[in-house]
Amino acid sequence: MAMKSSASSNSYLLLAPLALLLLAAVVFLLPSLNGGRVGSDDSLGVLCARRSAGAEDYTVANTAAKEDEKEKPEFSLLVGVLTMPKRYERRDIVRLAYALQPPAARARVDVRFVFCRVTDPVDAQLLALEAARHGDVVVLDTCAENMNHGKTHAYLSSVPRLFASSPYDYVMKTDDDTYLRVAALADELRSKPRDDVYLGYGYAMGGMPMPFMHGMGYVVSWDVASWVSTAEEILARNDTEGPEDLMVGKWLNLAGRGRNRYDLKPRMYDLNWDMDNFRPDTVAVHMLKDNRRWAAAFSYFNVTAGVKLDHLSP
């Protein structure tokens, strides 16, 4: 028995570095093979492994465009869901939340789960499986895993490099406790400019009507993300540390960027304690931090309407 345990332990030690290597390959090699588009049977997910046969493609896309090749998307949006490696169950719920939504008309919307470096060998094993199965994982090599210590800066500054071959019109940062209704957001973006945009739940502060957007989710145009990726003054001032939503607003305010600002309040909001402030015109609802609150959101928005569970008798 002792020899078996030792062999098992040695096997694990050998496999753990392989998982880290696999995850690195999955994340950093495939962008050169594909420009970031997902949807065809032969496509590769950006920064992720090829999905296995039968794997769901929950990228929110214009299915009508597949039927009518003449209809082109009016714009494209990358949604980056910032999450942590150990939140496996949460990501499963969020994936379903996107998969079961109606498509955004005449828009290409791609959803990716964003991580910093994965150093734990167990997390590396399991996240490599996620990447291979779902094709939606982005791991940044420029940051250690964190929430308010530079992860958002690493994400926004990496996007123009990672997706240079197929740039998006807009880039969104959102959290894994936010239920984003993609079609509603797409309708908001459709008539907006394609440059110098900063859109979300606006906060008033210091006499300014909208100096920054709530961290639950905000959108910047591609040119703003590109500026963040080259703005050395952000790093020179050490302005990546602190509440990430405040920091993003500070960068843009000091540089005079994101001048086309749009406040989607009250259609973007925090769910209250009693869970009774849902709105039919919701763009995004935040603070879904447990399964009960996610279930309340799915119930309110009729996500499972008409679905009956068959109870089998013994």
Short mmCIF file of N, CA, C and O in Angstrom, two decimals, residues 161-293:
data_model
loop_
_atom_site.label_atom_id
_atom_site.label_comp_id
_atom_site.label_asym_id
_atom_site.label_seq_id
_atom_site.Cartn_x
_atom_site.Cartn_y
_atom_site.Cartn_z
N ARG A 161 -3.13 43.54 -27.92
CA ARG A 161 -2.07 42.65 -28.40
C ARG A 161 -2.61 41.27 -28.74
O ARG A 161 -2.31 40.71 -29.80
N LEU A 162 -3.44 40.73 -27.86
CA LEU A 162 -3.93 39.37 -28.05
C LEU A 162 -4.87 39.25 -29.23
O LEU A 162 -4.94 38.20 -29.88
N PHE A 163 -5.63 40.31 -29.50
CA PHE A 163 -6.64 40.26 -30.56
C PHE A 163 -6.30 41.22 -31.70
O PHE A 163 -7.19 41.70 -32.39
N ALA A 164 -5.01 41.49 -31.89
CA ALA A 164 -4.59 42.46 -32.90
C ALA A 164 -5.03 42.07 -34.30
O ALA A 164 -5.33 42.93 -35.13
N SER A 165 -5.09 40.78 -34.58
CA SER A 165 -5.44 40.33 -35.94
C SER A 165 -6.93 40.46 -36.23
O SER A 165 -7.34 40.41 -37.39
N SER A 166 -7.73 40.60 -35.18
CA SER A 166 -9.18 40.72 -35.36
C SER A 166 -9.74 41.62 -34.27
O SER A 166 -10.42 41.15 -33.35
N PRO A 167 -9.46 42.91 -34.35
CA PRO A 167 -9.87 43.82 -33.26
C PRO A 167 -11.39 43.94 -33.14
O PRO A 167 -12.13 43.78 -34.11
N TYR A 168 -11.81 44.21 -31.93
CA TYR A 168 -13.23 44.44 -31.64
C TYR A 168 -13.52 45.94 -31.68
O TYR A 168 -12.62 46.77 -31.54
N ASP A 169 -14.79 46.28 -31.84
CA ASP A 169 -15.18 47.68 -31.72
C ASP A 169 -15.21 48.11 -30.26
O ASP A 169 -14.86 49.25 -29.93
N TYR A 170 -15.63 47.18 -29.40
CA TYR A 170 -15.75 47.50 -27.97
C TYR A 170 -15.17 46.37 -27.13
O TYR A 170 -15.18 45.20 -27.53
N VAL A 171 -14.69 46.76 -25.95
CA VAL A 171 -14.15 45.80 -24.98
C VAL A 171 -14.87 46.03 -23.66
O VAL A 171 -14.95 47.17 -23.17
N MET A 172 -15.38 44.96 -23.07
CA MET A 172 -16.08 45.08 -21.80
C MET A 172 -15.34 44.32 -20.71
O MET A 172 -14.79 43.24 -20.94
N LYS A 173 -15.31 44.90 -19.53
CA LYS A 173 -14.87 44.20 -18.32
C LYS A 173 -16.10 44.00 -17.46
O LYS A 173 -16.86 44.95 -17.21
N THR A 174 -16.33 42.77 -17.01
CA THR A 174 -17.43 42.52 -16.09
C THR A 174 -17.01 41.46 -15.08
O THR A 174 -15.91 40.90 -15.18
N ASP A 175 -17.85 41.22 -14.08
CA ASP A 175 -17.53 40.30 -13.00
C ASP A 175 -18.34 39.01 -13.13
O ASP A 175 -19.35 38.96 -13.85
N ASP A 176 -17.94 37.98 -12.37
CA ASP A 176 -18.65 36.71 -12.44
C ASP A 176 -19.87 36.66 -11.53
O ASP A 176 -20.50 35.61 -11.41
N ASP A 177 -20.21 37.79 -10.89
CA ASP A 177 -21.47 37.87 -10.15
C ASP A 177 -22.42 38.87 -10.81
O ASP A 177 -23.33 39.40 -10.17
N THR A 178 -22.19 39.11 -12.09
CA THR A 178 -23.05 40.00 -12.88
C THR A 178 -23.78 39.19 -13.95
O THR A 178 -23.16 38.43 -14.69
N TYR A 179 -25.10 39.37 -14.01
CA TYR A 179 -25.90 38.77 -15.08
C TYR A 179 -26.08 39.83 -16.16
O TYR A 179 -26.81 40.81 -15.97
N LEU A 180 -25.40 39.64 -17.26
CA LEU A 180 -25.43 40.59 -18.37
C LEU A 180 -26.41 40.11 -19.42
O LEU A 180 -26.31 38.98 -19.90
N ARG A 181 -27.34 40.95 -19.77
CA ARG A 181 -28.29 40.64 -20.84
C ARG A 181 -27.73 41.23 -22.14
O ARG A 181 -27.80 42.42 -22.41
N VAL A 182 -27.13 40.34 -22.92
CA VAL A 182 -26.28 40.76 -24.03
C VAL A 182 -27.05 41.51 -25.10
O VAL A 182 -26.58 42.51 -25.64
N ALA A 183 -28.23 41.04 -25.45
CA ALA A 183 -29.00 41.72 -26.50
C ALA A 183 -29.36 43.14 -26.09
O ALA A 183 -29.33 44.06 -26.92
N ALA A 184 -29.69 43.34 -24.82
CA ALA A 184 -30.02 44.68 -24.34
C ALA A 184 -28.81 45.60 -24.41
O ALA A 184 -28.92 46.77 -24.80
N LEU A 185 -27.63 45.07 -24.04
CA LEU A 185 -26.41 45.88 -24.14
C LEU A 185 -26.09 46.19 -25.60
O LEU A 185 -25.70 47.32 -25.93
N ALA A 186 -26.25 45.21 -26.46
CA ALA A 186 -25.97 45.43 -27.88
C ALA A 186 -26.86 46.53 -28.45
O ALA A 186 -26.41 47.36 -29.25
N ASP A 187 -28.11 46.53 -28.06
CA ASP A 187 -29.02 47.58 -28.54
C ASP A 187 -28.56 48.96 -28.07
O ASP A 187 -28.74 49.96 -28.78
N GLU A 188 -27.99 49.04 -26.87
CA GLU A 188 -27.47 50.31 -26.37
C GLU A 188 -26.24 50.75 -27.17
O GLU A 188 -26.06 51.93 -27.45
N LEU A 189 -25.40 49.81 -27.53
CA LEU A 189 -24.15 50.14 -28.22
C LEU A 189 -24.36 50.46 -29.70
O LEU A 189 -23.55 51.17 -30.30
N ARG A 190 -25.43 49.95 -30.27
CA ARG A 190 -25.61 50.01 -31.71
C ARG A 190 -25.52 51.44 -32.26
O ARG A 190 -24.91 51.68 -33.30
N SER A 191 -26.09 52.39 -31.55
CA SER A 191 -26.12 53.77 -32.04
C SER A 191 -25.00 54.63 -31.48
O SER A 191 -24.93 55.84 -31.77
N LYS A 192 -24.11 54.03 -30.69
CA LYS A 192 -23.04 54.80 -30.07
C LYS A 192 -21.85 54.94 -31.01
O LYS A 192 -21.67 54.16 -31.94
N PRO A 193 -21.01 55.96 -30.76
CA PRO A 193 -19.78 56.08 -31.56
C PRO A 193 -18.91 54.85 -31.38
O PRO A 193 -19.05 54.10 -30.42
N ARG A 194 -17.97 54.66 -32.29
CA ARG A 194 -17.06 53.53 -32.20
C ARG A 194 -15.71 53.94 -31.61
O ARG A 194 -14.80 53.13 -31.52
N ASP A 195 -15.59 55.17 -31.19
CA ASP A 195 -14.32 55.60 -30.58
C ASP A 195 -14.58 56.49 -29.37
O ASP A 195 -15.63 57.11 -29.22
N ASP A 196 -13.58 56.50 -28.47
CA ASP A 196 -13.57 57.33 -27.26
C ASP A 196 -14.81 57.11 -26.39
O ASP A 196 -15.35 58.04 -25.81
N VAL A 197 -15.25 55.86 -26.28
CA VAL A 197 -16.47 55.52 -25.54
C VAL A 197 -16.12 54.93 -24.17
O VAL A 197 -15.17 54.14 -24.03
N TYR A 198 -16.91 55.31 -23.18
CA TYR A 198 -16.82 54.79 -21.81
C TYR A 198 -18.25 54.70 -21.31
O TYR A 198 -18.92 55.71 -21.09
N LEU A 199 -18.76 53.47 -21.17
CA LEU A 199 -20.19 53.26 -20.92
C LEU A 199 -20.37 52.28 -19.77
O LEU A 199 -19.66 51.28 -19.66
N GLY A 200 -21.36 52.57 -18.91
CA GLY A 200 -21.67 51.66 -17.82
C GLY A 200 -22.61 52.29 -16.81
O GLY A 200 -23.44 53.13 -17.16
N TYR A 201 -22.47 51.88 -15.57
CA TYR A 201 -23.23 52.44 -14.45
C TYR A 201 -22.40 53.60 -13.91
O TYR A 201 -21.42 53.40 -13.21
N GLY A 202 -22.79 54.82 -14.26
CA GLY A 202 -21.99 55.99 -13.91
C GLY A 202 -22.16 56.43 -12.46
O GLY A 202 -23.27 56.41 -11.92
N TYR A 203 -21.04 56.80 -11.83
CA TYR A 203 -21.05 57.34 -10.47
C TYR A 203 -20.77 58.83 -10.52
O TYR A 203 -19.91 59.29 -11.28
N ALA A 204 -21.47 59.58 -9.69
CA ALA A 204 -21.17 61.01 -9.51
C ALA A 204 -20.25 61.15 -8.31
O ALA A 204 -20.44 60.52 -7.28
N MET A 205 -19.23 62.02 -8.46
CA MET A 205 -18.28 62.19 -7.36
C MET A 205 -17.52 63.50 -7.54
O MET A 205 -17.14 63.85 -8.66
N GLY A 206 -17.31 64.22 -6.43
CA GLY A 206 -16.49 65.43 -6.46
C GLY A 206 -17.00 66.48 -7.43
O GLY A 206 -16.20 67.18 -8.05
N GLY A 207 -18.30 66.60 -7.55
CA GLY A 207 -18.87 67.59 -8.45
C GLY A 207 -18.87 67.16 -9.91
O GLY A 207 -19.37 67.89 -10.77
N MET A 208 -18.32 66.00 -10.20
CA MET A 208 -18.32 65.49 -11.58
C MET A 208 -19.49 64.53 -11.74
O MET A 208 -19.73 63.69 -10.87
N PRO A 209 -20.23 64.63 -12.83
CA PRO A 209 -21.42 63.78 -12.99
C PRO A 209 -21.10 62.31 -13.21
O PRO A 209 -21.88 61.43 -12.84
N MET A 210 -19.95 62.00 -13.83
CA MET A 210 -19.66 60.61 -14.17
C MET A 210 -18.15 60.38 -14.26
O MET A 210 -17.62 60.07 -15.33
N PRO A 211 -17.42 60.51 -13.16
CA PRO A 211 -15.96 60.33 -13.24
C PRO A 211 -15.53 58.88 -13.43
O PRO A 211 -14.42 58.63 -13.90
N PHE A 212 -16.37 57.92 -13.05
CA PHE A 212 -16.01 56.53 -13.27
C PHE A 212 -17.27 55.67 -13.33
O PHE A 212 -18.35 56.08 -12.94
N MET A 213 -17.09 54.43 -13.83
CA MET A 213 -18.19 53.49 -13.97
C MET A 213 -18.05 52.37 -12.93
O MET A 213 -16.94 51.93 -12.62
N HIS A 214 -19.18 51.93 -12.42
CA HIS A 214 -19.24 50.83 -11.44
C HIS A 214 -18.54 49.59 -11.99
O HIS A 214 -18.70 49.23 -13.16
N GLY A 215 -17.76 48.91 -11.13
CA GLY A 215 -17.00 47.75 -11.56
C GLY A 215 -17.82 46.54 -11.95
O GLY A 215 -17.26 45.55 -12.46
N MET A 216 -19.14 46.57 -11.75
CA MET A 216 -19.98 45.44 -12.15
C MET A 216 -19.86 45.14 -13.64
O MET A 216 -20.05 44.00 -14.08
N GLY A 217 -19.55 46.19 -14.42
CA GLY A 217 -19.42 46.00 -15.86
C GLY A 217 -19.37 47.33 -16.58
O GLY A 217 -20.23 48.19 -16.34
N TYR A 218 -18.37 47.53 -17.39
CA TYR A 218 -18.30 48.75 -18.19
C TYR A 218 -17.63 48.44 -19.52
O TYR A 218 -16.92 47.45 -19.68
N VAL A 219 -17.91 49.30 -20.49
CA VAL A 219 -17.46 49.11 -21.87
C VAL A 219 -16.59 50.28 -22.27
O VAL A 219 -16.93 51.44 -21.98
N VAL A 220 -15.47 50.00 -22.92
CA VAL A 220 -14.67 51.04 -23.56
C VAL A 220 -14.53 50.67 -25.03
O VAL A 220 -14.60 49.49 -25.40
N SER A 221 -14.33 51.66 -25.86
CA SER A 221 -14.11 51.38 -27.27
C SER A 221 -12.68 50.88 -27.46
O SER A 221 -11.82 51.03 -26.59
N TRP A 222 -12.43 50.28 -28.62
CA TRP A 222 -11.13 49.65 -28.89
C TRP A 222 -9.98 50.65 -28.76
O TRP A 222 -8.90 50.32 -28.25
N ASP A 223 -10.19 51.88 -29.21
CA ASP A 223 -9.11 52.87 -29.15
C ASP A 223 -8.74 53.20 -27.72
O ASP A 223 -7.57 53.47 -27.42
N VAL A 224 -9.72 53.17 -26.80
CA VAL A 224 -9.43 53.44 -25.40
C VAL A 224 -8.60 52.30 -24.81
O VAL A 224 -7.61 52.53 -24.10
N ALA A 225 -8.98 51.06 -25.11
CA ALA A 225 -8.19 49.92 -24.64
C ALA A 225 -6.78 49.97 -25.23
O ALA A 225 -5.80 49.68 -24.53
N SER A 226 -6.66 50.37 -26.48
CA SER A 226 -5.34 50.48 -27.11
C SER A 226 -4.50 51.54 -26.41
O SER A 226 -3.29 51.36 -26.22
N TRP A 227 -5.13 52.65 -26.04
CA TRP A 227 -4.39 53.68 -25.31
C TRP A 227 -3.91 53.15 -23.96
O TRP A 227 -2.75 53.38 -23.57
N VAL A 228 -4.77 52.43 -23.24
CA VAL A 228 -4.37 51.86 -21.95
C VAL A 228 -3.14 50.97 -22.12
O VAL A 228 -2.23 50.97 -21.29
N SER A 229 -3.09 50.23 -23.22
CA SER A 229 -1.98 49.29 -23.43
C SER A 229 -0.65 49.98 -23.66
O SER A 229 0.41 49.36 -23.50
N THR A 230 -0.68 51.26 -24.04
CA THR A 230 0.57 51.99 -24.33
C THR A 230 0.83 53.14 -23.38
O THR A 230 1.85 53.83 -23.52
N ALA A 231 -0.07 53.37 -22.43
CA ALA A 231 0.03 54.54 -21.54
C ALA A 231 1.04 54.28 -20.42
O ALA A 231 0.68 53.73 -19.37
N GLU A 232 2.27 54.65 -20.63
CA GLU A 232 3.31 54.41 -19.63
C GLU A 232 3.08 55.20 -18.35
O GLU A 232 3.55 54.82 -17.28
N GLU A 233 2.33 56.31 -18.46
CA GLU A 233 2.10 57.13 -17.28
C GLU A 233 1.28 56.41 -16.22
O GLU A 233 1.38 56.71 -15.03
N ILE A 234 0.46 55.45 -16.63
CA ILE A 234 -0.32 54.68 -15.66
C ILE A 234 0.61 53.90 -14.75
O ILE A 234 0.48 53.91 -13.52
N LEU A 235 1.58 53.21 -15.35
CA LEU A 235 2.53 52.44 -14.56
C LEU A 235 3.48 53.36 -13.80
O LEU A 235 3.86 53.07 -12.66
N ALA A 236 3.84 54.48 -14.40
CA ALA A 236 4.77 55.41 -13.75
C ALA A 236 4.17 55.97 -12.46
O ALA A 236 4.89 56.20 -11.48
N ARG A 237 2.86 56.17 -12.45
CA ARG A 237 2.19 56.69 -11.24
C ARG A 237 1.78 55.56 -10.31
O ARG A 237 1.18 55.82 -9.27
N ASN A 238 2.07 54.31 -10.70
CA ASN A 238 1.63 53.14 -9.93
C ASN A 238 0.13 53.18 -9.73
O ASN A 238 -0.40 52.90 -8.64
N ASP A 239 -0.59 53.50 -10.80
CA ASP A 239 -2.04 53.68 -10.74
C ASP A 239 -2.80 52.41 -11.07
O ASP A 239 -3.94 52.47 -11.53
N THR A 240 -2.19 51.27 -10.86
CA THR A 240 -2.92 50.01 -11.08
C THR A 240 -3.39 49.40 -9.76
O THR A 240 -4.14 48.43 -9.77
N GLU A 241 -2.95 49.97 -8.64
CA GLU A 241 -3.31 49.45 -7.32
C GLU A 241 -4.52 50.21 -6.78
O GLU A 241 -4.55 51.44 -6.82
N GLY A 242 -5.50 49.49 -6.25
CA GLY A 242 -6.68 50.13 -5.67
C GLY A 242 -7.94 49.66 -6.35
O GLY A 242 -7.89 48.84 -7.27
N PRO A 243 -9.09 50.16 -5.90
CA PRO A 243 -10.37 49.75 -6.50
C PRO A 243 -10.33 49.93 -8.02
O PRO A 243 -10.17 51.04 -8.52
N GLU A 244 -10.51 48.82 -8.74
CA GLU A 244 -10.22 48.86 -10.17
C GLU A 244 -11.12 49.80 -10.95
O GLU A 244 -10.68 50.45 -11.90
N ASP A 245 -12.38 49.92 -10.53
CA ASP A 245 -13.27 50.81 -11.29
C ASP A 245 -12.87 52.28 -11.11
O ASP A 245 -12.89 53.06 -12.06
N LEU A 246 -12.47 52.63 -9.87
CA LEU A 246 -11.99 53.99 -9.62
C LEU A 246 -10.72 54.27 -10.42
O LEU A 246 -10.54 55.37 -10.96
N MET A 247 -9.84 53.29 -10.49
CA MET A 247 -8.57 53.47 -11.18
C MET A 247 -8.78 53.70 -12.68
O MET A 247 -8.15 54.57 -13.28
N VAL A 248 -9.67 52.92 -13.28
CA VAL A 248 -9.93 53.10 -14.72
C VAL A 248 -10.46 54.51 -14.98
O VAL A 248 -10.02 55.20 -15.91
N GLY A 249 -11.42 54.97 -14.15
CA GLY A 249 -11.93 56.32 -14.30
C GLY A 249 -10.82 57.36 -14.15
O GLY A 249 -10.77 58.34 -14.90
N LYS A 250 -9.92 57.14 -13.21
CA LYS A 250 -8.82 58.09 -12.99
C LYS A 250 -7.91 58.17 -14.21
O LYS A 250 -7.54 59.26 -14.64
N TRP A 251 -7.56 57.01 -14.78
CA TRP A 251 -6.70 57.03 -15.97
C TRP A 251 -7.33 57.86 -17.08
O TRP A 251 -6.67 58.71 -17.69
N LEU A 252 -8.60 57.59 -17.33
CA LEU A 252 -9.26 58.25 -18.45
C LEU A 252 -9.45 59.74 -18.18
O LEU A 252 -9.29 60.56 -19.09
N ASN A 253 -9.77 60.09 -16.95
CA ASN A 253 -9.98 61.50 -16.62
C ASN A 253 -8.70 62.31 -16.77
O ASN A 253 -8.71 63.42 -17.33
N LEU A 254 -7.59 61.79 -16.26
CA LEU A 254 -6.32 62.51 -16.34
C LEU A 254 -5.85 62.68 -17.78
O LEU A 254 -5.20 63.68 -18.12
N ALA A 255 -6.15 61.72 -18.62
CA ALA A 255 -5.69 61.76 -20.01
C ALA A 255 -6.73 62.36 -20.96
O ALA A 255 -6.45 62.51 -22.16
N GLY A 256 -7.90 62.69 -20.45
CA GLY A 256 -8.95 63.23 -21.32
C GLY A 256 -9.47 62.20 -22.30
O GLY A 256 -9.85 62.52 -23.43
N ARG A 257 -9.51 60.95 -21.86
CA ARG A 257 -9.99 59.86 -22.72
C ARG A 257 -11.40 59.44 -22.31
O ARG A 257 -11.88 59.77 -21.23
N GLY A 258 -12.05 58.68 -23.18
CA GLY A 258 -13.40 58.22 -22.89
C GLY A 258 -14.38 59.37 -22.72
O GLY A 258 -15.22 59.36 -21.83
N ARG A 259 -14.27 60.33 -23.60
CA ARG A 259 -15.12 61.54 -23.46
C ARG A 259 -16.57 61.28 -23.86
O ARG A 259 -17.47 62.01 -23.44
N ASN A 260 -16.81 60.25 -24.67
CA ASN A 260 -18.18 59.87 -24.98
C ASN A 260 -18.67 58.92 -23.89
O ASN A 260 -18.50 57.70 -23.98
N ARG A 261 -19.27 59.49 -22.85
CA ARG A 261 -19.65 58.72 -21.67
C ARG A 261 -21.17 58.53 -21.63
O ARG A 261 -21.94 59.47 -21.88
N TYR A 262 -21.56 57.31 -21.28
CA TYR A 262 -22.97 56.96 -21.27
C TYR A 262 -23.30 56.23 -19.98
O TYR A 262 -22.67 55.21 -19.66
N ASP A 263 -24.28 56.74 -19.27
CA ASP A 263 -24.70 56.17 -17.99
C ASP A 263 -25.95 55.31 -18.23
O ASP A 263 -26.99 55.82 -18.62
N LEU A 264 -25.83 54.02 -17.97
CA LEU A 264 -26.96 53.11 -18.17
C LEU A 264 -27.74 52.86 -16.90
O LEU A 264 -28.60 51.98 -16.85
N LYS A 265 -27.47 53.60 -15.86
CA LYS A 265 -28.29 53.54 -14.66
C LYS A 265 -29.66 54.12 -15.00
O LYS A 265 -29.72 55.10 -15.73
N PRO A 266 -30.76 53.56 -14.57
CA PRO A 266 -30.94 52.46 -13.62
C PRO A 266 -31.04 51.07 -14.25
O PRO A 266 -31.39 50.12 -13.56
N ARG A 267 -30.72 50.95 -15.54
CA ARG A 267 -30.83 49.63 -16.19
C ARG A 267 -29.66 48.71 -15.82
O ARG A 267 -29.70 47.52 -16.10
N MET A 268 -28.63 49.27 -15.21
CA MET A 268 -27.57 48.50 -14.58
C MET A 268 -27.63 48.79 -13.09
O MET A 268 -27.69 49.96 -12.70
N TYR A 269 -27.63 47.77 -12.26
CA TYR A 269 -27.89 48.00 -10.83
C TYR A 269 -27.44 46.81 -10.00
O TYR A 269 -27.17 45.71 -10.52
N ASP A 270 -27.37 47.03 -8.68
CA ASP A 270 -27.09 45.96 -7.73
C ASP A 270 -28.41 45.34 -7.27
O ASP A 270 -29.37 46.07 -6.96
N LEU A 271 -28.45 44.03 -7.19
CA LEU A 271 -29.63 43.36 -6.63
C LEU A 271 -29.65 43.58 -5.13
O LEU A 271 -28.64 43.40 -4.44
N ASN A 272 -30.82 43.98 -4.61
CA ASN A 272 -30.89 44.28 -3.18
C ASN A 272 -31.02 43.01 -2.34
O ASN A 272 -31.10 41.89 -2.86
N TRP A 273 -31.03 43.21 -1.02
CA TRP A 273 -31.05 42.08 -0.09
C TRP A 273 -32.28 41.19 -0.29
O TRP A 273 -32.20 39.97 -0.22
N ASP A 274 -33.44 41.83 -0.52
CA ASP A 274 -34.69 41.09 -0.66
C ASP A 274 -34.91 40.54 -2.07
O ASP A 274 -35.92 39.86 -2.31
N MET A 275 -34.03 40.86 -2.98
CA MET A 275 -34.10 40.38 -4.36
C MET A 275 -35.42 40.75 -5.03
O MET A 275 -36.01 39.95 -5.78
N ASP A 276 -35.90 41.96 -4.77
CA ASP A 276 -37.19 42.37 -5.33
C ASP A 276 -37.08 43.64 -6.18
O ASP A 276 -38.08 44.33 -6.40
N ASN A 277 -35.87 43.96 -6.64
CA ASN A 277 -35.72 45.18 -7.45
C ASN A 277 -35.32 44.88 -8.89
O ASN A 277 -34.73 45.72 -9.58
N PHE A 278 -35.62 43.67 -9.39
CA PHE A 278 -35.38 43.37 -10.80
C PHE A 278 -36.20 44.30 -11.68
O PHE A 278 -37.31 44.72 -11.31
N ARG A 279 -35.68 44.59 -12.88
CA ARG A 279 -36.36 45.46 -13.84
C ARG A 279 -36.50 44.71 -15.16
O ARG A 279 -35.56 44.04 -15.60
N PRO A 280 -37.63 44.87 -15.84
CA PRO A 280 -37.78 44.19 -17.15
C PRO A 280 -36.83 44.71 -18.21
O PRO A 280 -36.54 44.00 -19.18
N ASP A 281 -36.35 45.96 -18.06
CA ASP A 281 -35.46 46.54 -19.06
C ASP A 281 -33.99 46.43 -18.65
O ASP A 281 -33.13 47.16 -19.14
N THR A 282 -33.68 45.48 -17.79
CA THR A 282 -32.33 45.32 -17.28
C THR A 282 -31.30 45.11 -18.39
O THR A 282 -31.53 44.34 -19.32
N VAL A 283 -30.17 45.80 -18.26
CA VAL A 283 -28.98 45.51 -19.06
C VAL A 283 -28.05 44.61 -18.27
O VAL A 283 -27.53 43.62 -18.80
N ALA A 284 -27.85 44.91 -16.99
CA ALA A 284 -27.00 44.08 -16.15
C ALA A 284 -27.42 44.21 -14.70
O ALA A 284 -27.73 45.32 -14.24
N VAL A 285 -27.44 43.09 -13.99
CA VAL A 285 -27.73 43.10 -12.56
C VAL A 285 -26.57 42.42 -11.84
O VAL A 285 -26.09 41.37 -12.26
N HIS A 286 -26.12 43.07 -10.77
CA HIS A 286 -24.90 42.68 -10.07
C HIS A 286 -25.24 42.15 -8.68
O HIS A 286 -26.38 42.23 -8.24
N MET A 287 -24.24 41.58 -8.03
CA MET A 287 -24.34 41.04 -6.66
C MET A 287 -25.06 39.70 -6.63
O MET A 287 -25.75 39.37 -5.67
N LEU A 288 -24.89 38.90 -7.68
CA LEU A 288 -25.42 37.53 -7.68
C LEU A 288 -24.32 36.61 -7.13
O LEU A 288 -23.64 35.91 -7.88
N LYS A 289 -24.16 36.63 -5.84
CA LYS A 289 -23.00 35.99 -5.22
C LYS A 289 -23.27 34.58 -4.70
O LYS A 289 -22.38 33.97 -4.12
N ASP A 290 -24.47 34.07 -4.89
CA ASP A 290 -24.72 32.68 -4.52
C ASP A 290 -25.79 32.11 -5.46
O ASP A 290 -26.43 32.84 -6.23
N ASN A 291 -25.98 30.81 -5.39
CA ASN A 291 -26.91 30.14 -6.31
C ASN A 291 -28.34 30.62 -6.15
O ASN A 291 -29.11 30.67 -7.13
N ARG A 292 -28.71 30.96 -4.94
CA ARG A 292 -30.08 31.44 -4.69
C ARG A 292 -30.36 32.72 -5.48
O ARG A 292 -31.44 32.89 -6.06
N ARG A 293 -29.40 33.61 -5.51
CA ARG A 293 -29.59 34.88 -6.21
C ARG A 293 -29.56 34.67 -7.73
O ARG A 293 -30.30 35.33 -8.47
#
